[in-house]
Amino acid sequence: MMRPVLVRRDRVLPATQALGFVVGIVGALVLGAILLLVSDNNPVEVYERMFDSALGGIDSLSRTLERATPLALTGLAVAVAGSMGLWNIGAEGQMMAGATLATGVAMMTDGLSGPLLIAVMLASGVVGGMVLMLGPALARSYLGVSEIITTLMLVYVSIRVVEWLEVGHWKDAGSLGFPRIEEVPAQAALPGLFGRVNIGALIALGLLVVFSLAVSRTAWGYELRLAGSSPNTARYAGVSLRRKILAALLLSGGIAGLAGAVQLTGTEVRLTPGLSNGFGFSGIIVAALALMRPSGVAVVAFVFGAVQVGGQSIQTLGVSSAISTILQAMILFSALAAVVFFNYRVRWAGAASEHSDV
Amino acid sequence: MAAIETDYAVWLRGIEKRFPGVIACDGAELKVRRGTIHALLGENGAGKTTMANVLAGVYRPDAGEVWVNGKRQTFRSPADAIAAGVGMVYQEFRLVPSLTVAENIVLGAASPLLRVVEIEEKVAELSDTYGLAADPSRPVWQLSMGERQRVEILKALWRNASVLVMDEPTAVLTPAEAAELGLTLRAMAVDGRSVIYISHKLDQVVAFCDEATVLRRGKVTATFDDLIDVDLAELAEKMVGASEVGTIKRLKSIQPGHAVLHLNGISARNDRGLPALSDINITVHANEIVGIVGVSGNGQKELAEVIAGLRKPSEGRMILGDQDVSGASPADRYRMGLAYVPEDRLGVGLAPKMSVVDNAVVRSYRSHRRGIFLAASKCIVFCKGLIERFGVRVGRLSHPIAGLSGGNLQKLLLGRELAEQPIMLVAAQPSRGLDVQGVVAIQGHLADQRNNGVGVLLISEDLDELLALADRLLVMFGGRVVGEYGPDVTPRTILGAAMAGRPPQ
């Protein structure tokens, strides 16, 4: 009797990865078509609208890139920790911390010129993210406390802090009693490039290139990969695991914090508890789909952004928001499932045999 | 035909099993009669463990048939094999350390209504029958390796195994424990059960077993229905074929030079915080191989780690060359001329998932830098140099190193350690698990280093290897050096007594 068996690939080729990704998306579209038919929608029309609004023209493209920018930054944040085998689950919280510190600094520094103010706010974003990560990073490197738990818990802490600031110290005097924080100064807005895209996209792209090279080409990146892949070998090679864990986690937190500051100065106008908007959590999926490689994050973030923009646009066709969300989830779920086939291939067992670890 | 099949407790017929790049079994056959102890012999990689795993339901053969007690079986999982009466005791025990002996034995195989007291009574009964002394209420983490093995055997008996497969059962035992194991296995055979005894320790095989099947490169090269009159040399020859074994040429003695390593009063604790080394004083000179003899678990691993700088001693000082390196890091010690081949090759010595090049530069990457970047071209040149100098056979340099065979992994590891002219080499079990060519190559490199002025500390469980290579032998027992012997003049019986903690005065 023939039955399918997963066999681990000897090594993963870029071509198989790309193919797996495409197959995942096509599979999702087929499944989505069934869902749309069942819910009395026309799949062809819906898919056309999705494509048009996400990729069909400069304006659509700019919407996709606007979405992709924070996803690329949070994806990179998760991937930097991931290349050492660490999981930063709390990029969502570090985004809030970054945006909070950037807002605070903007309030304190009056009358700075645009570029200077932007630079100061972005730097504060990095610092804010790092500060929130400091506890988990120290706990992990010195006490072995799982960073998965600590980073996640701090997400809720940081969102509550913003809620508290909204009704407390930072409450906008001119808000007529609404719990609202003052808008950031107009000169803090990130310069636009085209459509809805601002230089935040370039910052994200630049960081992706830098970290991609840093992890794969530098001695520092080699030590990071060695420590992540085989801690005992790293010790033997004279790499300080403690320092590497601290560095990877703090950088990860800093990048996520930067994502918060970019979102604050580029897209939003004020700090709200909803500023992080799920980008931090989505960053985990982005990084996982990119196999924790900074070089893959750009592509995945772009596709992810397109799916979100396209998925939302179909609501104007009368597709309910629930169906649109299910459709987006199905596409991502299929892509994640396809990742399995990056590492495994299917063999029909019967005469053949199963995977072994010999 | 049916009549013949039922005569056998186990009949593995025409077993073929392939793994990526390796043919583990190539039409091998194994016939085990009831009530006998059957040795499955062969070198590492001959296919013994694969055959055992086919019988235990871990692997499904690509071709061939499995018969147990006269019934054709198709095992889909180890649970199927257990249900058919096959019990397997692996080299690495599969016990839950925090559970008691009784709990481990019945885990997954007891009625939920059974009371702990009843279970413990039944376990005690079983232990008595087969001479398997084990206190049912003790937690497993407190037990010695020998006791843990007894728990594994009891586990199989609890599940009514009619066939017991034991993979290298004496590797972790003291000689006395090994002798006891022999009695237990005999009691089981007398009881009508069959034992498959996988090993490459020929003297034990001849002492314990009734019949034998010899495997080489996945094929059966010989079967023996009766081991009483069999010559050890004949068995050895069937195992290794044309190449010679056990006849490594004794190194010519040379005058040792100045001291390169000096351990002064070193004591250290093991991972569990218990004393593992006490007051170790060892000096190794240039042009000298000092062999550490001992049953594993007597402090050898901790000794190697302390020297390499991976374990902090609780007391004592260490001099390397003419410098005190007691507080130096592993990397500093390497820079000062200490090379180290750890016992755990894939896990400490090498990073299995990283590429061949990445692994080749673990020690030297700092010198392949160009600014902040690691110069890929320099790394590749360095790696290719190692490969050529040490005859490593590799595929693509960018592939994960885990794809290399054991011998080639070890050659690359040893080569990497020797690349920058060390003054001292610590090698822990450097030839363990390698095929004959691998062993010869590694031993050759050790001898070359010694002849070229390097001091070598060789920790090995292979007495033949130590007798051939070492200039001096130190016997370790219970974390102490209990004796020093000259390999040319010391009878094995004296070494054996010292290894068992009874050095002749």
GROMACS .gro file of C-alpha atoms in nm, chain A residues 36-297:
model
  262
   36LEU     CA    1  -1.588   3.256  -0.175
   37LEU     CA    2  -1.821   3.035  -0.381
   38VAL     CA    3  -1.981   2.897  -0.069
   39SER     CA    4  -2.035   3.250   0.064
   40ASP     CA    5  -2.198   3.359  -0.265
   41ASN     CA    6  -1.912   3.565  -0.399
   42ASN     CA    7  -1.749   3.555  -0.741
   43PRO     CA    8  -1.389   3.440  -0.688
   44VAL     CA    9  -1.265   3.580  -1.019
   45GLU     CA   10  -1.404   3.923  -0.940
   46VAL     CA   11  -1.272   3.914  -0.585
   47TYR     CA   12  -0.922   3.803  -0.683
   48GLU     CA   13  -0.912   4.065  -0.957
   49ARG     CA   14  -0.998   4.333  -0.706
   50MET     CA   15  -0.742   4.201  -0.459
   51PHE     CA   16  -0.469   4.207  -0.719
   52ASP     CA   17  -0.566   4.549  -0.852
   53SER     CA   18  -0.578   4.715  -0.516
   54ALA     CA   19  -0.254   4.565  -0.392
   55LEU     CA   20  -0.032   4.562  -0.701
   56GLY     CA   21  -0.219   4.711  -0.996
   57GLY     CA   22  -0.063   5.055  -1.026
   58ILE     CA   23   0.152   5.307  -0.844
   59ASP     CA   24  -0.112   5.402  -0.590
   60SER     CA   25  -0.193   5.040  -0.505
   61LEU     CA   26   0.175   4.956  -0.483
   62SER     CA   27   0.228   5.242  -0.241
   63ARG     CA   28  -0.044   5.105  -0.013
   64THR     CA   29   0.125   4.766  -0.015
   65LEU     CA   30   0.465   4.918   0.061
   66GLU     CA   31   0.314   5.126   0.340
   67ARG     CA   32   0.199   4.802   0.501
   68ALA     CA   33   0.516   4.614   0.419
   69THR     CA   34   0.746   4.867   0.590
   70PRO     CA   35   0.655   4.795   0.954
   71LEU     CA   36   0.625   4.425   0.870
   72ALA     CA   37   0.978   4.425   0.728
   73LEU     CA   38   1.115   4.593   1.040
   74THR     CA   39   0.938   4.367   1.290
   75GLY     CA   40   1.019   4.066   1.071
   76LEU     CA   41   1.384   4.167   1.076
   77ALA     CA   42   1.369   4.214   1.454
   78VAL     CA   43   1.240   3.861   1.502
   79ALA     CA   44   1.486   3.720   1.246
   80VAL     CA   45   1.792   3.878   1.413
   81ALA     CA   46   1.707   3.699   1.738
   82GLY     CA   47   1.604   3.393   1.537
   83SER     CA   48   1.942   3.359   1.366
   84MET     CA   49   2.074   3.276   1.711
   85GLY     CA   50   1.786   3.044   1.789
   86LEU     CA   51   1.611   3.296   2.016
   87TRP     CA   52   1.244   3.392   1.990
   88ASN     CA   53   1.143   3.752   2.031
   89ILE     CA   54   0.766   3.714   2.057
   90GLY     CA   55   0.724   4.066   2.193
   91ALA     CA   56   0.807   4.292   1.897
   92GLU     CA   57   0.454   4.427   1.939
   93GLY     CA   58   0.544   4.561   2.283
   94GLN     CA   59   0.884   4.692   2.177
   95MET     CA   60   0.712   4.886   1.898
   96MET     CA   61   0.493   5.053   2.160
   97ALA     CA   62   0.791   5.122   2.383
   98GLY     CA   63   0.980   5.276   2.090
   99ALA     CA   64   0.686   5.493   1.989
  100THR     CA   65   0.629   5.596   2.351
  101LEU     CA   66   0.985   5.709   2.410
  102ALA     CA   67   0.987   5.889   2.072
  103THR     CA   68   0.667   6.072   2.167
  104GLY     CA   69   0.807   6.168   2.506
  105VAL     CA   70   1.127   6.301   2.353
  106ALA     CA   71   0.926   6.500   2.096
  107MET     CA   72   0.727   6.656   2.380
  108MET     CA   73   1.038   6.752   2.571
  109THR     CA   74   1.237   6.898   2.283
  110ASP     CA   75   1.064   7.205   2.161
  111GLY     CA   76   1.141   7.374   1.834
  112LEU     CA   77   1.391   7.129   1.682
  113SER     CA   78   1.412   7.144   1.303
  114GLY     CA   79   1.244   6.865   1.105
  115PRO     CA   80   1.540   6.642   1.014
  116LEU     CA   81   1.697   6.675   1.357
  117LEU     CA   82   1.369   6.601   1.534
  118ILE     CA   83   1.312   6.297   1.312
  119ALA     CA   84   1.661   6.167   1.382
  120VAL     CA   85   1.617   6.215   1.756
  121MET     CA   86   1.275   6.046   1.754
  122LEU     CA   87   1.393   5.747   1.551
  123ALA     CA   88   1.694   5.706   1.781
  124SER     CA   89   1.462   5.721   2.082
  125GLY     CA   90   1.252   5.452   1.917
  126VAL     CA   91   1.556   5.223   1.905
  127VAL     CA   92   1.642   5.302   2.266
  128GLY     CA   93   1.283   5.248   2.379
  129GLY     CA   94   1.270   4.903   2.222
  130MET     CA   95   1.604   4.813   2.376
  131VAL     CA   96   1.498   4.932   2.720
  132LEU     CA   97   1.191   4.709   2.712
  133MET     CA   98   1.410   4.419   2.597
  134LEU     CA   99   1.675   4.478   2.862
  135GLY     CA  100   1.498   4.272   3.129
  136PRO     CA  101   1.427   3.968   2.912
  137ALA     CA  102   1.779   3.984   2.763
  138LEU     CA  103   1.952   3.993   3.102
  139ALA     CA  104   1.721   3.726   3.243
  140ARG     CA  105   1.791   3.502   2.947
  141SER     CA  106   2.167   3.545   2.935
  142TYR     CA  107   2.237   3.529   3.308
  143LEU     CA  108   1.958   3.313   3.446
  144GLY     CA  109   1.842   3.115   3.144
  145VAL     CA  110   1.485   3.247   3.173
  146SER     CA  111   1.292   3.180   2.851
  147GLU     CA  112   1.276   3.498   2.645
  148ILE     CA  113   0.958   3.369   2.479
  149ILE     CA  114   0.757   3.421   2.796
  150THR     CA  115   0.915   3.746   2.915
  151THR     CA  116   0.901   3.929   2.584
  152LEU     CA  117   0.539   3.827   2.533
  153MET     CA  118   0.428   3.941   2.878
  154LEU     CA  119   0.585   4.283   2.832
  155VAL     CA  120   0.363   4.340   2.526
  156TYR     CA  121   0.063   4.382   2.751
  157VAL     CA  122   0.255   4.593   2.999
  158SER     CA  123   0.362   4.839   2.731
  159ILE     CA  124   0.014   4.870   2.581
  160ARG     CA  125  -0.132   4.938   2.925
  161VAL     CA  126   0.132   5.202   2.989
  162VAL     CA  127   0.019   5.388   2.676
  163GLU     CA  128  -0.344   5.362   2.789
  164TRP     CA  129  -0.246   5.507   3.123
  165LEU     CA  130  -0.051   5.792   2.961
  166GLU     CA  131  -0.355   5.866   2.745
  167VAL     CA  132  -0.576   5.938   3.043
  168GLY     CA  133  -0.298   6.063   3.269
  169HIS     CA  134   0.012   6.273   3.231
  170TRP     CA  135   0.011   6.295   2.854
  171LYS     CA  136  -0.357   6.366   2.806
  172ASP     CA  137  -0.402   6.630   2.536
  173ALA     CA  138  -0.539   6.947   2.698
  174GLY     CA  139  -0.711   7.040   2.373
  175SER     CA  140  -0.891   6.710   2.330
  176LEU     CA  141  -1.215   6.826   2.490
  177GLY     CA  142  -1.197   6.555   2.750
  178PHE     CA  143  -1.123   6.267   2.514
  179PRO     CA  144  -0.845   6.038   2.639
  180ARG     CA  145  -0.597   6.126   2.368
  181ILE     CA  146  -0.229   6.207   2.342
  182GLU     CA  147  -0.120   6.517   2.154
  183GLU     CA  148  -0.014   6.479   1.790
  184VAL     CA  149   0.358   6.474   1.721
  185PRO     CA  150   0.484   6.804   1.575
  186ALA     CA  151   0.414   6.844   1.203
  187GLN     CA  152   0.784   6.875   1.119
  188ALA     CA  153   0.840   6.523   1.263
  189ALA     CA  154   0.652   6.363   0.971
  190LEU     CA  155   0.882   6.137   0.769
  191PRO     CA  156   0.941   6.280   0.419
  192GLY     CA  157   0.728   6.103   0.158
  193LEU     CA  158   0.870   5.929  -0.147
  194PHE     CA  159   0.564   5.862  -0.361
  195GLY     CA  160   0.200   5.792  -0.286
  196ARG     CA  161   0.178   5.673   0.071
  197VAL     CA  162   0.537   5.559   0.086
  198ASN     CA  163   0.781   5.756   0.301
  199ILE     CA  164   1.150   5.716   0.373
  200GLY     CA  165   1.060   5.459   0.639
  201ALA     CA  166   1.055   5.208   0.353
  202LEU     CA  167   1.413   5.301   0.263
  203ILE     CA  168   1.523   5.276   0.625
  204ALA     CA  169   1.372   4.926   0.643
  205LEU     CA  170   1.536   4.822   0.317
  206GLY     CA  171   1.872   4.963   0.428
  207LEU     CA  172   1.858   4.777   0.760
  208LEU     CA  173   1.763   4.454   0.584
  209VAL     CA  174   2.073   4.483   0.364
  210VAL     CA  175   2.296   4.572   0.659
  211PHE     CA  176   2.177   4.287   0.878
  212SER     CA  177   2.170   4.041   0.596
  213LEU     CA  178   2.540   4.113   0.537
  214ALA     CA  179   2.618   4.130   0.907
  215VAL     CA  180   2.474   3.786   0.979
  216SER     CA  181   2.610   3.606   0.675
  217ARG     CA  182   2.939   3.781   0.605
  218THR     CA  183   3.093   3.926   0.919
  219ALA     CA  184   3.293   3.761   1.194
  220TRP     CA  185   3.028   3.885   1.438
  221GLY     CA  186   2.756   3.713   1.235
  222TYR     CA  187   2.962   3.394   1.220
  223GLU     CA  188   2.988   3.390   1.598
  224LEU     CA  189   2.615   3.456   1.622
  225ARG     CA  190   2.531   3.166   1.391
  226LEU     CA  191   2.780   2.936   1.564
  227ALA     CA  192   2.638   3.021   1.906
  228GLY     CA  193   2.284   2.964   1.782
  229SER     CA  194   2.360   2.643   1.598
  230SER     CA  195   2.587   2.472   1.851
  231PRO     CA  196   2.641   2.655   2.182
  232ASN     CA  197   2.904   2.411   2.307
  233THR     CA  198   3.111   2.453   1.992
  234ALA     CA  199   3.089   2.830   2.032
  235ARG     CA  200   3.214   2.808   2.388
  236TYR     CA  201   3.504   2.598   2.269
  237ALA     CA  202   3.581   2.857   2.001
  238GLY     CA  203   3.598   3.127   2.267
  239VAL     CA  204   3.268   3.298   2.187
  240SER     CA  205   3.093   3.444   2.491
  241LEU     CA  206   2.740   3.308   2.473
  242ARG     CA  207   2.621   3.557   2.730
  243ARG     CA  208   2.732   3.857   2.525
  244LYS     CA  209   2.595   3.711   2.204
  245ILE     CA  210   2.253   3.651   2.360
  246LEU     CA  211   2.249   4.005   2.498
  247ALA     CA  212   2.353   4.153   2.164
  248ALA     CA  213   2.103   3.954   1.957
  249LEU     CA  214   1.810   4.028   2.186
  250LEU     CA  215   1.889   4.397   2.237
  251LEU     CA  216   1.933   4.452   1.863
  252SER     CA  217   1.608   4.269   1.804
  253GLY     CA  218   1.431   4.492   2.056
  254GLY     CA  219   1.592   4.804   1.911
  255ILE     CA  220   1.479   4.724   1.557
  256ALA     CA  221   1.124   4.660   1.676
  257GLY     CA  222   1.135   4.987   1.869
  258LEU     CA  223   1.248   5.162   1.553
  259ALA     CA  224   0.947   5.010   1.377
  260GLY     CA  225   0.728   5.181   1.637
  261ALA     CA  226   0.898   5.518   1.587
  262VAL     CA  227   0.874   5.485   1.206
  263GLN     CA  228   0.506   5.403   1.236
  264LEU     CA  229   0.455   5.702   1.466
  265THR     CA  230   0.637   5.956   1.249
  266GLY     CA  231   0.549   5.811   0.914
  267THR     CA  232   0.192   5.683   0.922
  268GLU     CA  233   0.018   5.770   1.245
  269VAL     CA  234   0.009   6.116   1.388
  270ARG     CA  235  -0.012   6.038   1.756
  271LEU     CA  236   0.065   5.763   2.003
  272THR     CA  237  -0.236   5.538   2.064
  273PRO     CA  238  -0.268   5.195   2.227
  274GLY     CA  239  -0.350   5.060   1.881
  275LEU     CA  240  -0.036   5.193   1.712
  276SER     CA  241   0.140   4.859   1.690
  277ASN     CA  242  -0.172   4.718   1.521
  278GLY     CA  243  -0.057   4.357   1.524
  279PHE     CA  244   0.256   4.432   1.317
  280GLY     CA  245   0.477   4.294   1.590
  281PHE     CA  246   0.298   3.961   1.598
  282SER     CA  247   0.279   3.945   1.220
  283GLY     CA  248   0.656   3.998   1.220
  284ILE     CA  249   0.692   3.653   1.378
  285ILE     CA  250   0.512   3.498   1.081
  286VAL     CA  251   0.719   3.707   0.839
  287ALA     CA  252   1.044   3.592   1.000
  288ALA     CA  253   0.932   3.228   1.012
  289LEU     CA  254   0.836   3.234   0.645
  290ALA     CA  255   1.175   3.389   0.567
  291LEU     CA  256   1.338   3.101   0.759
  292MET     CA  257   1.489   3.357   0.999
  293ARG     CA  258   1.705   3.500   0.723
  294PRO     CA  259   1.715   3.880   0.700
  295SER     CA  260   1.756   3.847   0.323
  296GLY     CA  261   1.422   3.670   0.293
  297VAL     CA  262   1.231   3.913   0.515
   0.00000   0.00000   0.00000
